[in-house]
Amino acid sequence: MAVSRMCVVFGLFVGLVMAVGTASSAKFEELFQPGWAADHHVREGDVLKLKLDYYSGAGFSSKSKYMFGKVTIQIKLVEGDSAGTVTAFYMSSEGPNHNEFDFEFLGNTTGEPYLVQTNVYVNGVGNREQRMNLWFDPTKDFHSYSLLWNQRQVVFLVDETPIRVHTNLEHRGIPFPKDQAMGVYSSIWNADDWATQGGRVKTDWTHAPFVASYRGFDINACECPVSVAATENAKRCMSTGAKRYWWDEPTVSELSLHQSHQLMWVRANHMIYDYCTDKARFPVTPAECVHHHH
């Protein structure tokens, strides 16, 4: 079938939907499937809950892979004592030279703020961690977490506020993730060897199960069949001539002035670690840090 040979734009009336700034949410099972520990998945109406206990965490993955677009999930993080736990929301391709964009929510003892760690892998190389706290309690209600990805930039957003931008600097000889279709994933697991205060605070299993809740699953992106070569998928997800995809529009090729101010505010008030300024790990400042405009 002709459609199966090409990347398909997912989402009805994409141009119209994006023009008015709204996006339709699909049901979990339309886009995703349990990745592991299906017995630790609980459905309550439109809400999916993932449970972590002493025996297992849990995770889910998208049924398709995508190249460029925007992925959003609303998450309510583990309440109370969540020390040692990590809830992750990320996109990733496969193989040793994979690309990956990570949100990792690092649990904490009751009353201490959750930390959000982001990371970007390009061609299998990560070590680009940034950590920040949030301007709200992410355990009290659902908040939206989004990844926007096109040929010009990768943007991490929290409630539509940009918290990190990874810019295409290929003209400086720095690789950019733009040629591998990526799946969408989320999981919760025990990482008490590093997650909370560098591993000093361990998971208290008397508080198990630890539950992360999800809803508002939305993928507005270029869907890529596994059977198609990566180069073909990349071509099909780029705008050409009369075929204009929203993710290639100038309005999303860089942050707006308002978004730039939001990012500056987040970095000034909420960032607590940036690999770019870690001289112990990187005596020579990483190349992309020199050229990135934050």
Tab-separated table of C-alpha atoms in Angstrom:
chain	number	residue	atom	x	y	z
A	1	MET	CA	0.000	0.000	0.000
A	2	ALA	CA	1.382	3.396	-0.940
A	3	VAL	CA	0.783	4.893	2.493
A	4	SER	CA	2.935	2.267	4.192
A	5	ARG	CA	5.934	3.385	2.149
A	6	MET	CA	6.032	6.892	3.525
A	7	CYS	CA	6.129	8.840	6.727
A	8	VAL	CA	2.570	9.751	7.544
A	9	VAL	CA	1.647	12.958	9.299
A	10	PHE	CA	-0.164	11.890	12.436
A	11	GLY	CA	-3.082	13.955	13.663
A	12	LEU	CA	-6.184	15.258	11.939
A	13	PHE	CA	-6.037	18.652	10.254
A	14	VAL	CA	-2.476	19.218	11.415
A	15	GLY	CA	-2.123	22.631	9.784
A	16	LEU	CA	-5.411	23.846	11.204
A	17	VAL	CA	-4.805	22.381	14.620
A	18	MET	CA	-1.371	23.921	14.982
A	19	ALA	CA	-2.508	27.283	13.602
A	20	VAL	CA	-4.980	27.726	16.442
A	21	GLY	CA	-2.485	26.473	19.010
A	22	THR	CA	-4.412	23.458	20.198
A	23	ALA	CA	-3.805	19.767	19.826
A	24	SER	CA	-6.142	16.834	20.044
A	25	SER	CA	-5.277	14.135	22.552
A	26	ALA	CA	-5.562	10.514	21.583
A	27	LYS	CA	-6.279	7.577	23.830
A	28	PHE	CA	-3.278	5.705	25.198
A	29	GLU	CA	-3.911	2.503	23.232
A	30	GLU	CA	-4.102	4.361	19.916
A	31	LEU	CA	-0.494	5.495	20.233
A	32	PHE	CA	1.205	3.372	22.890
A	33	GLN	CA	1.564	-0.134	24.281
A	34	PRO	CA	2.953	-1.531	27.521
A	35	GLY	CA	6.699	-1.967	27.137
A	36	TRP	CA	7.332	-4.110	30.199
A	37	ALA	CA	5.647	-5.230	33.437
A	38	ALA	CA	2.098	-4.936	32.074
A	39	ASP	CA	0.853	-6.102	35.491
A	40	HIS	CA	2.201	-2.816	36.915
A	41	HIS	CA	-0.024	-0.766	34.581
A	42	VAL	CA	-3.379	0.369	35.996
A	43	ARG	CA	-6.071	2.040	33.896
A	44	GLU	CA	-8.567	4.411	35.508
A	45	GLY	CA	-10.664	5.994	32.763
A	46	ASP	CA	-8.364	8.196	30.667
A	47	VAL	CA	-5.590	7.964	33.254
A	48	LEU	CA	-2.808	5.390	33.092
A	49	LYS	CA	-0.877	4.664	36.283
A	50	LEU	CA	2.540	3.032	36.363
A	51	LYS	CA	3.543	1.346	39.606
A	52	LEU	CA	6.994	0.766	41.054
A	53	ASP	CA	7.380	-1.708	43.881
A	54	TYR	CA	10.195	-3.822	45.288
A	55	TYR	CA	9.739	-6.376	42.512
A	56	SER	CA	9.456	-4.249	39.398
A	57	GLY	CA	9.028	-0.892	37.754
A	58	ALA	CA	7.042	-0.451	34.537
A	59	GLY	CA	7.190	1.240	31.168
A	60	PHE	CA	5.393	1.874	27.902
A	61	SER	CA	6.429	2.707	24.343
A	62	SER	CA	4.879	4.187	21.216
A	63	LYS	CA	3.645	1.797	18.547
A	64	SER	CA	5.345	3.891	15.852
A	65	LYS	CA	8.523	5.887	15.396
A	66	TYR	CA	8.621	9.533	14.382
A	67	MET	CA	10.850	12.081	12.681
A	68	PHE	CA	10.141	15.712	13.629
A	69	GLY	CA	7.057	17.100	15.339
A	70	LYS	CA	5.864	17.472	18.891
A	71	VAL	CA	5.122	14.907	21.578
A	72	THR	CA	3.255	15.822	24.774
A	73	ILE	CA	2.212	13.797	27.813
A	74	GLN	CA	0.582	15.077	30.977
A	75	ILE	CA	2.157	13.498	34.055
A	76	LYS	CA	1.455	13.634	37.779
A	77	LEU	CA	4.567	12.463	39.577
A	78	VAL	CA	4.915	10.204	42.605
A	79	GLU	CA	3.515	11.862	45.728
A	80	GLY	CA	5.120	11.882	49.157
A	81	ASP	CA	8.461	10.182	49.723
A	82	SER	CA	9.726	9.409	46.214
A	83	ALA	CA	13.459	9.278	47.019
A	84	GLY	CA	15.385	6.821	44.858
A	85	THR	CA	12.758	6.680	42.125
A	86	VAL	CA	13.043	7.969	38.588
A	87	THR	CA	10.143	8.631	36.260
A	88	ALA	CA	11.334	9.123	32.683
A	89	PHE	CA	9.700	10.495	29.546
A	90	TYR	CA	11.904	10.368	26.485
A	91	MET	CA	12.340	9.843	22.768
A	92	SER	CA	14.998	7.522	21.438
A	93	SER	CA	16.152	5.810	18.274
A	94	GLU	CA	17.867	2.408	18.360
A	95	GLY	CA	21.390	1.098	18.011
A	96	PRO	CA	24.802	2.077	19.426
A	97	ASN	CA	24.772	5.448	17.619
A	98	HIS	CA	21.286	6.336	18.782
A	99	ASN	CA	19.784	9.758	19.359
A	100	GLU	CA	17.788	10.437	22.521
A	101	PHE	CA	15.987	13.310	24.275
A	102	ASP	CA	15.343	12.701	27.989
A	103	PHE	CA	13.177	14.068	30.742
A	104	GLU	CA	14.119	12.284	33.983
A	105	PHE	CA	12.194	13.223	37.118
A	106	LEU	CA	14.317	12.463	40.163
A	107	GLY	CA	12.306	11.692	43.285
A	108	ASN	CA	13.072	13.132	46.684
A	109	THR	CA	12.191	12.847	50.345
A	110	THR	CA	8.863	14.318	51.389
A	111	GLY	CA	8.914	18.112	51.302
A	112	GLU	CA	12.034	18.351	49.151
A	113	PRO	CA	11.558	19.485	45.539
A	114	TYR	CA	11.529	17.093	42.645
A	115	LEU	CA	14.473	17.600	40.297
A	116	VAL	CA	14.135	17.422	36.534
A	117	GLN	CA	17.172	16.182	34.643
A	118	THR	CA	17.287	16.595	30.856
A	119	ASN	CA	19.797	15.049	28.519
A	120	VAL	CA	20.476	14.933	24.787
A	121	TYR	CA	22.260	12.052	23.044
A	122	VAL	CA	23.562	12.511	19.519
A	123	ASN	CA	25.066	9.545	17.652
A	124	GLY	CA	25.298	7.584	20.911
A	125	VAL	CA	27.016	10.351	22.886
A	126	GLY	CA	25.196	11.837	25.889
A	127	ASN	CA	26.740	13.468	28.979
A	128	ARG	CA	24.748	16.646	28.334
A	129	GLU	CA	22.849	16.763	31.615
A	130	GLN	CA	21.054	19.781	32.964
A	131	ARG	CA	19.152	19.721	36.255
A	132	MET	CA	16.538	22.090	37.598
A	133	ASN	CA	13.720	22.322	40.063
A	134	LEU	CA	10.240	23.365	38.991
A	135	TRP	CA	8.120	26.413	39.805
A	136	PHE	CA	5.270	24.167	41.019
A	137	ASP	CA	4.798	20.883	42.869
A	138	PRO	CA	4.614	18.266	40.081
A	139	THR	CA	3.056	15.695	42.429
A	140	LYS	CA	-0.131	17.650	43.150
A	141	ASP	CA	-1.608	17.811	39.673
A	142	PHE	CA	-1.015	16.924	36.031
A	143	HIS	CA	1.373	19.100	34.046
A	144	SER	CA	2.295	18.825	30.385
A	145	TYR	CA	5.792	17.848	29.325
A	146	SER	CA	6.671	18.207	25.648
A	147	LEU	CA	9.463	17.556	23.182
A	148	LEU	CA	9.455	19.680	20.023
A	149	TRP	CA	11.850	18.487	17.348
A	150	ASN	CA	12.685	19.778	13.890
A	151	GLN	CA	15.725	20.308	11.689
A	152	ARG	CA	16.669	23.498	13.518
A	153	GLN	CA	16.240	22.713	17.213
A	154	VAL	CA	15.086	20.389	19.968
A	155	VAL	CA	13.010	22.137	22.636
A	156	PHE	CA	12.051	20.729	26.037
A	157	LEU	CA	8.856	22.346	27.338
A	158	VAL	CA	7.028	22.254	30.669
A	159	ASP	CA	3.457	23.580	30.437
A	160	GLU	CA	4.562	25.157	27.135
A	161	THR	CA	7.437	27.010	28.843
A	162	PRO	CA	10.800	26.142	27.237
A	163	ILE	CA	13.309	24.856	29.777
A	164	ARG	CA	16.016	23.765	27.350
A	165	VAL	CA	16.943	24.241	23.712
A	166	HIS	CA	19.435	22.185	21.728
A	167	THR	CA	20.179	24.084	18.510
A	168	ASN	CA	21.366	22.691	15.185
A	169	LEU	CA	25.011	23.797	14.919
A	170	GLU	CA	26.044	21.539	12.055
A	171	HIS	CA	27.561	24.576	10.326
A	172	ARG	CA	30.044	24.561	13.243
A	173	GLY	CA	30.841	20.900	12.666
A	174	ILE	CA	28.687	19.728	15.590
A	175	PRO	CA	26.390	16.742	14.886
A	176	PHE	CA	22.628	17.257	15.217
A	177	PRO	CA	19.973	14.525	15.601
A	178	LYS	CA	17.997	14.784	12.381
A	179	ASP	CA	18.303	11.482	10.538
A	180	GLN	CA	16.927	8.783	12.845
A	181	ALA	CA	13.270	8.104	13.540
A	182	MET	CA	12.587	7.899	17.289
A	183	GLY	CA	10.138	6.057	19.486
A	184	VAL	CA	8.414	7.665	22.474
A	185	TYR	CA	8.828	6.045	25.884
A	186	SER	CA	8.076	6.447	29.558
A	187	SER	CA	9.011	4.368	32.569
A	188	ILE	CA	9.370	4.363	36.323
A	189	TRP	CA	12.177	2.487	38.046
A	190	ASN	CA	14.381	2.315	41.101
A	191	ALA	CA	17.633	4.271	40.682
A	192	ASP	CA	18.627	4.813	44.292
A	193	ASP	CA	22.285	4.264	43.417
A	194	TRP	CA	22.316	7.799	41.933
A	195	ALA	CA	18.914	9.502	41.674
A	196	THR	CA	18.594	11.272	45.036
A	197	GLN	CA	21.531	13.318	46.355
A	198	GLY	CA	23.961	11.265	44.308
A	199	GLY	CA	22.696	7.998	45.777
A	200	ARG	CA	22.971	9.000	49.447
A	201	VAL	CA	19.208	8.710	49.981
A	202	LYS	CA	17.838	5.241	49.248
A	203	THR	CA	14.359	4.089	48.288
A	204	ASP	CA	12.111	3.451	51.299
A	205	TRP	CA	10.099	0.438	50.168
A	206	THR	CA	7.636	0.832	53.048
A	207	HIS	CA	6.128	3.636	50.920
A	208	ALA	CA	5.657	1.393	47.872
A	209	PRO	CA	3.968	1.198	45.491
A	210	PHE	CA	5.227	4.442	43.969
A	211	VAL	CA	2.749	5.616	41.347
A	212	ALA	CA	3.186	7.991	38.389
A	213	SER	CA	-0.029	8.966	36.585
A	214	TYR	CA	-0.415	9.840	32.898
A	215	ARG	CA	-3.058	11.313	30.625
A	216	GLY	CA	-3.353	13.656	27.606
A	217	PHE	CA	-1.268	11.567	25.214
A	218	ASP	CA	-0.586	13.631	22.102
A	219	ILE	CA	1.753	12.998	19.189
A	220	ASN	CA	1.682	15.531	16.368
A	221	ALA	CA	4.581	14.306	14.290
A	222	CYS	CA	5.801	12.578	11.151
A	223	GLU	CA	5.194	8.858	11.545
A	224	CYS	CA	7.886	6.627	10.058
A	225	PRO	CA	7.378	2.992	9.075
A	226	VAL	CA	10.173	0.712	10.244
A	227	SER	CA	10.354	-0.841	6.752
A	228	VAL	CA	11.580	2.406	5.176
A	229	ALA	CA	15.263	3.360	5.039
A	230	ALA	CA	16.268	6.205	7.374
A	231	THR	CA	17.331	8.466	4.512
A	232	GLU	CA	13.950	8.009	2.836
A	233	ASN	CA	12.121	8.743	6.066
A	234	ALA	CA	14.179	11.898	6.574
A	235	LYS	CA	13.330	13.121	3.074
A	236	ARG	CA	9.641	12.396	3.480
A	237	CYS	CA	9.456	14.338	6.737
A	238	MET	CA	10.968	17.487	5.238
A	239	SER	CA	8.893	20.169	3.560
A	240	THR	CA	9.371	20.428	-0.202
A	241	GLY	CA	7.713	22.838	-2.573
A	242	ALA	CA	3.976	22.968	-1.920
A	243	LYS	CA	4.216	20.382	0.871
A	244	ARG	CA	4.741	22.427	4.015
A	245	TYR	CA	4.865	20.703	7.375
A	246	TRP	CA	4.191	22.805	10.440
A	247	TRP	CA	7.470	21.808	12.106
A	248	ASP	CA	9.409	23.452	9.277
A	249	GLU	CA	7.608	26.772	9.580
A	250	PRO	CA	9.757	29.782	10.613
A	251	THR	CA	7.665	30.229	13.778
A	252	VAL	CA	9.070	26.992	15.231
A	253	SER	CA	12.573	27.176	13.764
A	254	GLU	CA	13.681	29.213	16.763
A	255	LEU	CA	12.225	30.497	20.011
A	256	SER	CA	10.025	33.568	19.919
A	257	LEU	CA	11.161	36.586	21.916
A	258	HIS	CA	8.656	35.678	24.637
A	259	GLN	CA	9.930	32.085	24.752
A	260	SER	CA	13.525	33.302	24.905
A	261	HIS	CA	12.640	35.412	27.936
A	262	GLN	CA	10.885	32.430	29.527
A	263	LEU	CA	13.973	30.273	28.999
A	264	MET	CA	16.227	32.938	30.512
A	265	TRP	CA	13.911	33.127	33.539
A	266	VAL	CA	13.932	29.357	34.005
A	267	ARG	CA	17.711	29.163	33.732
A	268	ALA	CA	18.234	32.079	36.130
A	269	ASN	CA	15.771	30.899	38.777
A	270	HIS	CA	15.529	27.133	38.557
A	271	MET	CA	18.676	25.620	37.037
A	272	ILE	CA	20.940	23.954	39.560
A	273	TYR	CA	23.343	22.075	37.258
A	274	ASP	CA	24.531	22.590	33.698
A	275	TYR	CA	27.133	20.316	32.131
A	276	CYS	CA	28.368	23.306	30.134
A	277	THR	CA	29.790	24.911	33.282
A	278	ASP	CA	31.110	21.719	34.928
A	279	LYS	CA	34.869	22.252	34.672
A	280	ALA	CA	35.616	19.094	36.647
A	281	ARG	CA	33.925	16.897	34.050
A	282	PHE	CA	34.737	19.078	31.051
A	283	PRO	CA	38.009	21.028	31.474
A	284	VAL	CA	37.506	22.126	27.874
A	285	THR	CA	34.019	23.568	27.399
A	286	PRO	CA	31.971	21.299	25.052
A	287	ALA	CA	31.794	22.806	21.583
A	288	GLU	CA	28.013	23.199	21.496
A	289	CYS	CA	28.103	25.114	24.799
A	290	VAL	CA	30.383	27.729	23.277
A	291	HIS	CA	27.992	28.404	20.408
A	292	HIS	CA	24.585	27.850	21.982
A	293	HIS	CA	22.621	31.006	22.686
A	294	HIS	CA	20.596	30.484	25.873
